[in-house]
Amino acid sequence: MKNRVREFRRAAGLTQQQLAERVRVSARTIISIEKEQYSPSLMLAYRIARVFGVSVEALCCLAENMEQEDARYEAEQENL
Amino acid sequence: MKRNRRIYNKKGFAAGAFMAALGVLNLALDLARGAVEWSGVLLGAALLALGVGGMARSLSRRLAREDRLEQRDERNRLVQLRTGRAALRIAQGVSFALLAGALAAGKLTGYEGFFGIAVGLGLSVSVSLFGEMFAFLYYEHKT
């Protein structure tokens, strides 16, 4: 799932390790989230969003991700 | 001045102590029997090193916190779940293939030992399938 964690982290001048310590997860989890290999839980997304002072919606690009998910769903329905 | 050492991770300390004890026991048994082999010494030394390392980590506040964080980390939990799931699938598949192989071998050769192996493997496959079914029912109800 697309997200803006790396963008906000760099703007805040934090390292991945520093962000990980702030939100109480391993640095590997932050790396996976930034690579968009892992989608954080709602609580972790909220913790990260609070560190950067942004909304979860903005952090996780929820509107954009929902549009993509809907498009995939529609395509799957058409192929059935 | 005497300073008390605190154990910050009791589970980690117990696991480390158990591994260290196993390592020492392994080395002591090899020495007592007079049959010291490199593989046994390596295994004993590895267990001892891992055990002492685990005990040392549990005595350090910083390292114990790191371990706790790794245990609680949500991505690590997901990785563990997926790993366990994949391991179960592989074990079930291999057991089922061996079961079929044992039955076929028994049929072709007429040797009854193969049927005994098939019964053991069948039991193992049944236990894993029923275990999975009951676990599913439990978590379906709980979640």
PDB file of N, CA and C in Angstrom, chain A residues 2 63-73:
ATOM      1  N   LYS A   2       0.521   2.168  -0.889  1.00  0.00           N
ATOM      2  CA  LYS A   2       1.328   3.385  -1.008  1.00  0.00           C
ATOM      3  C   LYS A   2       1.244   4.204   0.286  1.00  0.00           C
ATOM      4  N   ALA A  63      -7.130   7.910   0.252  1.00  0.00           N
ATOM      5  CA  ALA A  63      -8.040   8.147  -0.881  1.00  0.00           C
ATOM      6  C   ALA A  63      -7.491   7.500  -2.147  1.00  0.00           C
ATOM      7  N   GLU A  64      -6.188   7.733  -2.378  1.00  0.00           N
ATOM      8  CA  GLU A  64      -5.548   7.183  -3.586  1.00  0.00           C
ATOM      9  C   GLU A  64      -5.556   5.648  -3.560  1.00  0.00           C
ATOM     10  N   ASN A  65      -5.215   5.081  -2.397  1.00  0.00           N
ATOM     11  CA  ASN A  65      -5.183   3.620  -2.274  1.00  0.00           C
ATOM     12  C   ASN A  65      -6.567   3.005  -2.456  1.00  0.00           C
ATOM     13  N   MET A  66      -7.586   3.728  -1.958  1.00  0.00           N
ATOM     14  CA  MET A  66      -8.941   3.208  -2.099  1.00  0.00           C
ATOM     15  C   MET A  66      -9.360   3.199  -3.570  1.00  0.00           C
ATOM     16  N   GLU A  67      -8.985   4.266  -4.286  1.00  0.00           N
ATOM     17  CA  GLU A  67      -9.310   4.336  -5.723  1.00  0.00           C
ATOM     18  C   GLU A  67      -8.660   3.172  -6.470  1.00  0.00           C
ATOM     19  N   GLN A  68      -7.371   2.910  -6.138  1.00  0.00           N
ATOM     20  CA  GLN A  68      -6.663   1.805  -6.817  1.00  0.00           C
ATOM     21  C   GLN A  68      -7.301   0.456  -6.486  1.00  0.00           C
ATOM     22  N   GLU A  69      -7.666   0.299  -5.196  1.00  0.00           N
ATOM     23  CA  GLU A  69      -8.277  -0.962  -4.762  1.00  0.00           C
ATOM     24  C   GLU A  69      -9.625  -1.169  -5.467  1.00  0.00           C
ATOM     25  N   ASP A  70     -10.396  -0.071  -5.556  1.00  0.00           N
ATOM     26  CA  ASP A  70     -11.704  -0.147  -6.235  1.00  0.00           C
ATOM     27  C   ASP A  70     -11.530  -0.510  -7.710  1.00  0.00           C
ATOM     28  N   ALA A  71     -10.495   0.088  -8.336  1.00  0.00           N
ATOM     29  CA  ALA A  71     -10.250  -0.179  -9.761  1.00  0.00           C
ATOM     30  C   ALA A  71      -9.879  -1.649  -9.955  1.00  0.00           C
ATOM     31  N   ARG A  72      -9.047  -2.181  -9.042  1.00  0.00           N
ATOM     32  CA  ARG A  72      -8.658  -3.604  -9.127  1.00  0.00           C
ATOM     33  C   ARG A  72      -9.874  -4.506  -8.951  1.00  0.00           C
ATOM     34  N   TYR A  73     -10.721  -4.115  -7.994  1.00  0.00           N
ATOM     35  CA  TYR A  73     -11.931  -4.904  -7.713  1.00  0.00           C
ATOM     36  C   TYR A  73     -12.845  -4.938  -8.937  1.00  0.00           C
TER      37      TYR A  73
END
